């Protein structure tokens, strides 16, 4: 399979790298403030980063998944929290409207999403579900002209800054995952309130919220896809989302590797730079090999996505391997920094915390293993 980037994709990646270099010095500040500076979000909008997967006719950049993953990796290298915002917006919201929306929904939302005028959020998780996504209890019942939504959601990336929410609710509780529908909910809808900001270990500048729905009335045209067809939409979107999280893990790991190399060359012990010690070199070798292998798995899954093929197994492999690798790499980067690695004055301390959620959100590593095993067994079935 060919997953080399073409000239246009390399150009996009170079532009993203230049933008991400400007994020690096700000990422620590944003983490303290627990928010990304709005001017950088606006700049990302001007650069087309909010409409990467949106077709050109709706004002997007029309990138394929391969170029998109390469851009996301660069953004995460500069700021993992910024990546979180863009990844959810593009992979889970623009893709939701672009792939499953009616022509009216596309015309109404895609140009505004693509320009960054409105930010998107995706809301599936609840306090009592998470891995068991089919068991959500937030429900919608038909009312005159539309639906009334009641319930609560949690762990919603972009929750506090989004204008449009892709929300999954139960419309037939007895049917489990086959009774889930998806709605496009605007932030100003009466009965819809943004709740508490999660106090996270890492990715602190990414705005993660609870959501509350109390007789929240949405019109019939807010339904995305078919009635009771929401679970498959959620899963298909997460296949793409997981490639994005894989790219985030590669970006964090690449940044940690670069910091570790620079530190090892600059710091001396026993009258020599620590880079000359073989135990440090062994770490750097394993880190670099892991980053490269993770990048290739992410690219392979992205190439399948770009061809419009289902890539559940490959996306799960990419996410599982890349996030596991990133956590090992940031661990070693801190170790190479010694006591400095435990200091907030060094960015590897933040990378160490930022990498952790990758093994949990958009499907835990345990769920990824389950999905990979299912596919492997299915492929081997007589
Ligand atoms: N593409 C298309 N269809 C799919 C699919 C996919 N990737 N995965 C499943 N389906 C279909 C199945 O074929 C099945 O179809 P039928 O009804 O026609 O048979 C249907 O969906 C039900 O599938 P399963 O039987 O596999 O469902 P399950 O209940 O066993 O659950 C699961 C599967 C994999 C465990 C799923 O619940 C899951 O992925 N859990 C993790 C959820 C997750 O990742 N949550 C994080 C959300 S991210 C977030 O909320 C934060 C944020 O801000 C982004």
Coordinates of C-alpha atoms and ligand atoms in Angstrom, one line a residue:
X1 CA 0.0 0.0 0.0
X2 CA 1.3 3.4 -0.9
X3 CA 1.0 5.9 1.9
X4 CA 3.7 8.4 0.9
X5 CA 2.5 12.0 1.0
X6 CA 2.2 13.7 -2.4
X7 CA 3.6 17.2 -3.0
X8 CA 0.3 19.0 -2.0
X9 CA 0.1 17.0 1.3
X10 CA 3.8 17.8 2.0
X11 CA 3.1 21.4 1.5
X12 CA 0.1 21.3 3.9
X13 CA 2.3 19.5 6.4
X14 CA 5.0 22.2 6.1
X15 CA 2.4 24.9 6.7
X16 CA 1.0 23.1 9.7
X17 CA 4.5 22.7 11.1
X18 CA 5.2 26.4 10.8
X19 CA 1.9 27.2 12.6
X20 CA 2.6 24.5 15.3
X21 CA 6.1 26.0 15.9
X22 CA 4.3 29.1 17.0
X23 CA 2.1 27.1 19.4
X24 CA 5.0 25.5 21.2
X25 CA 6.0 28.5 23.4
X26 CA 2.3 29.2 24.2
X27 CA 1.3 25.6 25.2
X28 CA 2.5 25.9 28.8
X29 CA 0.8 29.2 29.3
X30 CA -2.5 27.8 27.9
X31 CA -2.2 24.9 30.2
X32 CA -2.0 27.2 33.2
X33 CA -5.0 29.2 31.9
X34 CA -6.8 26.0 31.0
X35 CA -7.8 27.6 27.7
X36 CA -6.4 28.1 24.2
X37 CA -6.0 31.7 23.2
X38 CA -8.9 32.7 20.9
X39 CA -6.6 34.6 18.5
X40 CA -4.8 31.3 17.6
X41 CA -8.1 29.6 17.0
X42 CA -9.1 32.4 14.6
X43 CA -5.7 32.1 12.9
X44 CA -6.3 28.3 12.5
X45 CA -9.6 29.1 10.9
X46 CA -7.9 31.5 8.4
X47 CA -5.4 28.7 7.6
X48 CA -8.2 26.2 6.8
X49 CA -7.4 24.0 9.8
X50 CA -11.1 23.9 10.8
X51 CA -12.3 22.6 7.4
X52 CA -9.6 20.1 6.6
X53 CA -12.0 17.3 5.6
X54 CA -14.8 19.6 4.3
X55 CA -15.3 19.6 0.6
X56 CA -14.2 22.7 -1.3
X57 CA -17.8 23.5 -2.4
X58 CA -18.6 24.2 1.3
X59 CA -15.5 26.3 1.8
X60 CA -13.2 23.5 3.2
X61 CA -9.7 22.4 2.2
X62 CA -10.9 19.0 0.9
X63 CA -7.9 17.1 2.2
X64 CA -7.8 13.4 2.1
X65 CA -7.3 11.5 5.4
X66 CA -3.6 10.9 4.7
X67 CA -2.8 14.6 4.4
X68 CA -5.1 15.3 7.3
X69 CA -3.3 12.8 9.6
X70 CA 0.1 14.4 8.7
X71 CA -1.2 17.8 9.6
X72 CA -2.7 16.6 12.9
X73 CA 0.6 15.1 13.9
X74 CA 2.3 18.5 13.4
X75 CA -0.3 20.3 15.4
X76 CA 0.0 17.8 18.3
X77 CA 3.8 18.3 18.2
X78 CA 3.2 22.0 18.9
X79 CA 0.2 21.6 21.3
X80 CA -1.6 18.4 22.1
X81 CA -4.6 20.4 23.5
X82 CA -4.9 22.4 20.3
X83 CA -4.8 19.1 18.4
X84 CA -7.7 17.8 20.6
X85 CA -9.8 20.7 19.6
X86 CA -9.1 20.4 15.9
X87 CA -9.3 16.6 15.8
X88 CA -12.8 16.4 17.4
X89 CA -14.0 19.3 15.3
X90 CA -12.8 17.8 12.0
X91 CA -13.0 14.0 12.5
X92 CA -16.1 13.8 14.5
X93 CA -18.2 16.9 13.6
X94 CA -17.3 18.1 10.1
X95 CA -17.1 14.4 9.0
X96 CA -20.5 13.7 10.7
X97 CA -22.3 16.5 8.8
X98 CA -20.3 15.9 5.6
X99 CA -20.9 12.2 5.5
X100 CA -24.3 11.8 7.0
X101 CA -26.0 15.2 6.7
X102 CA -28.8 16.2 4.3
X103 CA -28.0 18.9 1.7
X104 CA -29.8 21.4 4.0
X105 CA -27.7 20.4 7.0
X106 CA -24.5 20.6 4.9
X107 CA -25.3 24.1 3.6
X108 CA -26.4 25.3 7.0
X109 CA -23.3 24.1 9.0
X110 CA -20.4 23.1 6.8
X111 CA -19.3 26.6 5.7
X112 CA -19.4 27.9 9.3
X113 CA -17.6 24.9 10.6
X114 CA -15.0 25.0 7.9
X115 CA -14.2 28.7 8.6
X116 CA -14.0 28.1 12.3
X117 CA -16.9 30.5 12.9
X118 CA -18.4 27.7 14.9
X119 CA -16.5 25.0 16.7
X120 CA -17.9 21.5 16.8
X121 CA -18.2 19.0 19.7
X122 CA -19.1 15.3 19.7
X123 CA -21.1 13.9 22.7
X124 CA -21.5 10.2 23.2
X125 CA -20.1 9.4 26.7
X126 CA -22.2 9.5 29.9
X127 CA -21.3 8.9 33.6
X128 CA -22.8 5.4 33.4
X129 CA -21.6 4.3 30.0
X130 CA -18.2 5.1 28.4
X131 CA -16.9 1.9 27.0
X132 CA -20.4 0.4 26.8
X133 CA -21.6 3.2 24.4
X134 CA -24.8 1.3 23.5
X135 CA -26.1 1.7 27.0
X136 CA -26.5 5.5 27.1
X137 CA -29.6 6.8 28.8
X138 CA -30.0 10.4 27.7
X139 CA -33.2 10.1 25.7
X140 CA -35.2 11.9 23.1
X141 CA -38.9 11.5 22.7
X142 CA -41.0 12.8 19.8
X143 CA -43.0 16.0 20.4
X144 CA -44.9 18.4 18.1
X145 CA -42.4 19.4 15.3
X146 CA -39.4 17.6 16.6
X147 CA -38.0 15.9 19.7
X148 CA -37.4 16.7 23.4
X149 CA -34.1 15.6 24.9
X150 CA -33.5 14.9 28.6
X151 CA -30.3 13.7 30.3
X152 CA -26.7 14.5 30.8
X153 CA -23.4 13.9 29.0
X154 CA -19.7 14.1 30.1
X155 CA -16.2 14.3 28.8
X156 CA -17.2 16.5 25.9
X157 CA -14.1 18.0 24.2
X158 CA -14.7 21.6 23.1
X159 CA -17.8 21.6 25.2
X160 CA -17.4 25.2 26.5
X161 CA -16.4 26.7 23.1
X162 CA -18.6 24.8 20.7
X163 CA -21.5 26.2 18.7
X164 CA -22.7 22.8 17.3
X165 CA -22.9 19.5 19.2
X166 CA -23.3 16.1 17.6
X167 CA -25.3 14.3 20.3
X168 CA -26.1 10.7 20.6
X169 CA -29.3 9.8 22.5
X170 CA -31.5 6.8 23.1
X171 CA -34.8 7.0 21.1
X172 CA -35.8 3.4 21.8
X173 CA -34.3 2.3 25.2
X174 CA -35.4 -1.3 24.8
X175 CA -33.5 -1.7 21.6
X176 CA -30.0 -0.8 23.1
X177 CA -27.5 0.2 20.5
X178 CA -30.1 -0.3 17.8
X179 CA -32.3 2.4 19.4
X180 CA -29.8 5.3 19.3
X181 CA -30.3 8.4 17.2
X182 CA -28.0 11.3 16.5
X183 CA -29.0 15.0 16.7
X184 CA -27.3 18.2 15.7
X185 CA -27.8 20.5 18.7
X186 CA -27.0 24.2 18.6
X187 CA -25.4 25.7 21.7
X188 CA -28.2 28.3 22.2
X189 CA -31.0 25.8 22.2
X190 CA -33.4 26.3 25.1
X191 CA -33.1 23.5 27.7
X192 CA -29.5 22.8 26.8
X193 CA -26.8 24.0 29.2
X194 CA -23.0 23.6 29.3
X195 CA -21.9 22.1 32.7
X196 CA -18.8 21.8 34.7
X197 CA -15.4 21.9 33.2
X198 CA -13.5 18.7 33.9
X199 CA -10.3 19.2 35.9
X200 CA -8.0 17.0 33.9
X201 CA -4.5 15.5 34.4
X202 CA -3.3 16.6 31.0
X203 CA -4.6 18.4 27.9
X204 CA -5.8 21.1 30.3
X205 CA -6.1 23.8 27.7
X206 CA -8.7 21.6 25.9
X207 CA -12.1 22.6 27.1
X208 CA -13.8 19.4 28.3
X209 CA -17.4 19.7 29.8
X210 CA -20.5 18.1 31.1
X211 CA -23.7 18.8 29.1
X212 CA -27.2 19.0 30.5
X213 CA -30.5 18.6 28.6
X214 CA -33.8 19.4 30.2
X215 CA -36.8 19.3 27.9
X216 CA -34.4 20.5 25.2
X217 CA -36.5 20.9 22.1
X218 CA -34.9 20.3 18.7
X219 CA -36.7 20.4 15.4
X220 CA -37.1 17.3 13.3
X221 CA -34.5 18.6 10.8
X222 CA -31.9 18.3 13.7
X223 CA -31.9 14.5 13.2
X224 CA -28.6 13.4 11.6
X225 CA -29.0 10.2 9.5
X226 CA -31.9 7.8 10.1
X227 CA -34.0 7.4 13.2
X228 CA -32.4 4.7 15.5
X229 CA -29.4 4.7 13.1
X230 CA -27.1 6.7 15.3
X231 CA -24.9 4.0 16.8
X232 CA -23.4 3.1 13.5
X233 CA -22.8 6.8 12.8
X234 CA -21.0 7.0 16.2
X235 CA -18.9 4.0 15.4
X236 CA -18.0 5.0 11.9
X237 CA -17.0 8.4 13.0
X238 CA -14.8 7.0 15.8
X239 CA -12.9 4.9 13.2
X240 CA -11.8 8.2 11.8
X241 CA -11.4 9.8 15.2
X242 CA -9.1 7.1 16.4
X243 CA -6.7 7.7 13.4
X244 CA -6.7 11.3 14.6
X245 CA -5.8 10.3 18.2
X246 CA -3.1 8.0 16.8
X247 CA -1.7 11.1 15.0
X248 CA -1.9 13.1 18.3
X249 CA 0.1 10.3 20.1
X250 CA 2.8 10.4 17.3
X251 CA 3.0 14.2 17.6
X252 CA 3.4 14.1 21.4
X253 CA 6.0 11.3 21.1
X254 CA 7.9 13.1 18.4
X255 CA 8.1 16.3 20.5
X256 CA 9.2 14.3 23.5
X257 CA 11.9 12.6 21.5
X258 CA 13.2 15.9 20.2
X259 CA 13.4 17.4 23.7
X260 CA 15.2 14.3 25.0
X261 CA 17.8 14.4 22.2
X262 CA 18.4 18.1 22.8
X263 CA 18.7 17.6 26.5
X264 CA 21.0 14.6 26.2
X265 CA 23.4 16.5 24.0
X266 CA 23.4 19.6 26.2
X267 CA 23.7 18.1 29.6
X268 CA 27.0 16.6 31.0
X269 CA 27.6 14.1 33.7
X270 CA 30.9 12.4 34.5
X271 CA 32.6 15.0 32.2
X272 CA 30.6 13.9 29.1
X273 CA 27.3 14.8 27.5
X274 CA 24.8 12.2 28.7
X275 CA 24.1 11.4 25.0
X276 CA 27.4 9.5 25.0
X277 CA 26.2 7.0 27.5
X278 CA 24.9 3.8 26.0
X279 CA 22.0 3.4 28.4
X280 CA 20.7 6.8 27.2
X281 CA 21.4 5.9 23.6
X282 CA 19.4 2.7 24.0
X283 CA 16.4 4.7 25.2
X284 CA 16.7 7.1 22.3
X285 CA 16.9 4.2 19.8
X286 CA 13.8 2.6 21.2
X287 CA 12.0 5.9 21.3
X288 CA 12.8 6.8 17.7
X289 CA 11.9 3.3 16.5
X290 CA 8.6 3.4 18.3
X291 CA 7.7 6.8 16.9
X292 CA 8.4 5.7 13.4
X293 CA 6.5 2.5 13.7
X294 CA 3.5 4.3 15.2
X295 CA 3.6 6.9 12.4
X296 CA 3.5 4.1 9.7
X297 CA 0.5 2.4 11.4
X298 CA -1.4 5.8 11.6
X299 CA -0.5 6.4 7.9
X300 CA -1.8 3.0 6.8
X301 CA -5.1 3.5 8.6
X302 CA -5.4 7.0 7.1
X303 CA -4.7 5.7 3.6
X304 CA -7.6 3.2 4.0
X305 CA -9.8 6.0 5.2
X306 CA -8.7 8.1 2.2
X307 CA -9.8 5.3 -0.1
X308 CA -13.2 5.2 1.5
X309 CA -12.6 1.7 2.9
X310 CA -13.7 0.6 6.3
X311 CA -10.7 0.6 8.6
X312 CA -12.0 -0.4 12.1
X313 CA -9.2 -2.9 12.7
X314 CA -6.4 -0.6 11.3
X315 CA -7.7 2.5 13.1
X316 CA -7.8 0.5 16.4
X317 CA -4.3 -0.9 15.8
X318 CA -3.0 2.6 15.0
X319 CA -4.6 4.1 18.1
X320 CA -3.5 1.3 20.4
X321 CA 0.1 1.1 19.2
X322 CA 0.6 4.9 18.9
X323 CA -0.8 5.8 22.3
X324 CA 1.0 2.9 24.1
X325 CA 4.2 4.0 22.3
X326 CA 3.7 7.6 23.2
X327 CA 3.3 6.8 26.9
X328 CA 6.5 4.8 26.8
X329 CA 8.3 7.5 24.9
X330 CA 7.3 10.3 27.3
X331 CA 8.2 8.1 30.2
X332 CA 11.7 7.7 28.8
X333 CA 12.0 11.4 27.9
X334 CA 11.3 12.3 31.5
X335 CA 13.9 9.7 32.6
X336 CA 16.5 11.2 30.4
X337 CA 15.8 14.6 31.9
X338 CA 16.3 13.2 35.4
X339 CA 15.0 15.5 38.1
X340 CA 14.4 18.2 35.5
X341 CA 11.9 15.9 33.9
X342 CA 9.7 16.2 37.0
X343 CA 9.8 20.0 36.8
X344 CA 7.1 22.1 35.2
X345 CA 9.9 24.2 33.7
X346 CA 10.5 21.5 31.2
X347 CA 7.9 20.6 28.6
X348 CA 8.4 16.8 28.9
X349 CA 6.6 17.1 32.2
X350 CA 3.5 18.3 30.3
X351 CA 3.9 15.7 27.5
X352 CA 4.0 13.0 30.2
X353 CA 0.5 14.1 31.4
X354 CA -0.8 14.9 27.9
X355 CA -0.1 11.5 26.5
X356 CA -2.0 9.6 29.2
X357 CA -5.6 10.3 28.0
X358 CA -4.8 8.8 24.6
X359 CA -5.0 5.3 26.1
X360 CA -8.5 6.1 27.3
X361 CA -10.5 8.6 25.2
X362 CA -12.2 7.7 21.9
X363 CA -12.1 4.1 23.1
X364 CA -9.7 2.6 25.8
X365 CA -6.8 0.4 24.8
X366 CA -8.9 -2.5 26.1
X367 CA -11.7 -1.6 23.7
X368 CA -9.2 -1.3 20.8
X369 CA -7.9 -4.8 21.6
X370 CA -11.4 -6.1 21.6
X371 CA -12.2 -4.6 18.2
X372 CA -8.9 -5.8 16.7
X373 CA -9.5 -9.4 18.0
X374 CA -13.1 -9.3 16.7
X375 CA -11.8 -8.4 13.2
X376 CA -9.0 -10.9 13.3
X377 CA -11.4 -13.7 14.3
X378 CA -13.9 -12.6 11.7
X379 CA -11.3 -12.6 9.0
X380 CA -10.3 -16.2 10.0
X381 CA -13.8 -17.5 10.1
X382 CA -14.4 -20.3 7.5
Ligands
LIG1 N1 -18.7 0.9 11.5 C1 -20.0 0.6 11.1 N2 -20.9 -0.1 11.9 C2 -20.4 -0.6 13.1 C3 -19.1 -0.3 13.5 C4 -18.2 0.5 12.7 N3 -17.0 0.8 13.1 N4 -18.9 -0.8 14.7 C5 -20.1 -1.5 15.0 N5 -21.0 -1.3 14.0 C6 -22.3 -1.8 14.0 C7 -22.3 -3.3 14.1 O1 -22.1 -3.9 12.8 C8 -23.7 -3.6 14.6 O2 -24.6 -3.6 13.6 P1 -26.0 -4.4 13.5 O3 -26.9 -3.8 14.6 O4 -26.5 -4.2 12.1 O5 -25.6 -5.8 13.9 C9 -24.0 -2.4 15.5 O6 -23.1 -1.4 15.1 C10 -23.7 -2.7 17.0 O7 -22.3 -3.0 17.1 P2 -21.7 -4.0 18.2 O8 -22.5 -5.2 18.3 O9 -20.2 -4.1 17.9 O10 -21.9 -3.1 19.5 P3 -21.4 -3.4 21.0 O11 -22.5 -2.9 21.9 O12 -20.9 -4.7 21.1 O13 -20.3 -2.2 21.2 C11 -18.1 -1.3 21.2 C12 -19.2 -2.1 20.5 C13 -16.9 -1.4 20.3 C14 -17.7 -1.8 22.6 C15 -18.5 0.2 21.3 O14 -19.5 0.4 22.3 C16 -17.4 1.1 21.5 O15 -16.7 1.5 20.6 N6 -17.2 1.6 22.8 C17 -16.2 2.7 23.0 C18 -16.9 4.0 22.9 C19 -16.0 5.1 22.8 O16 -15.0 5.1 22.0 N7 -16.3 6.2 23.4 C20 -15.5 7.4 23.4 C21 -16.3 8.5 22.8 S1 -15.2 9.9 22.6 C22 -15.8 11.1 23.6 O17 -17.0 11.0 24.1 C23 -15.0 12.3 24.0 C24 -14.8 13.3 23.0 O18 -14.9 14.4 23.2 C25 -14.5 12.9 21.6

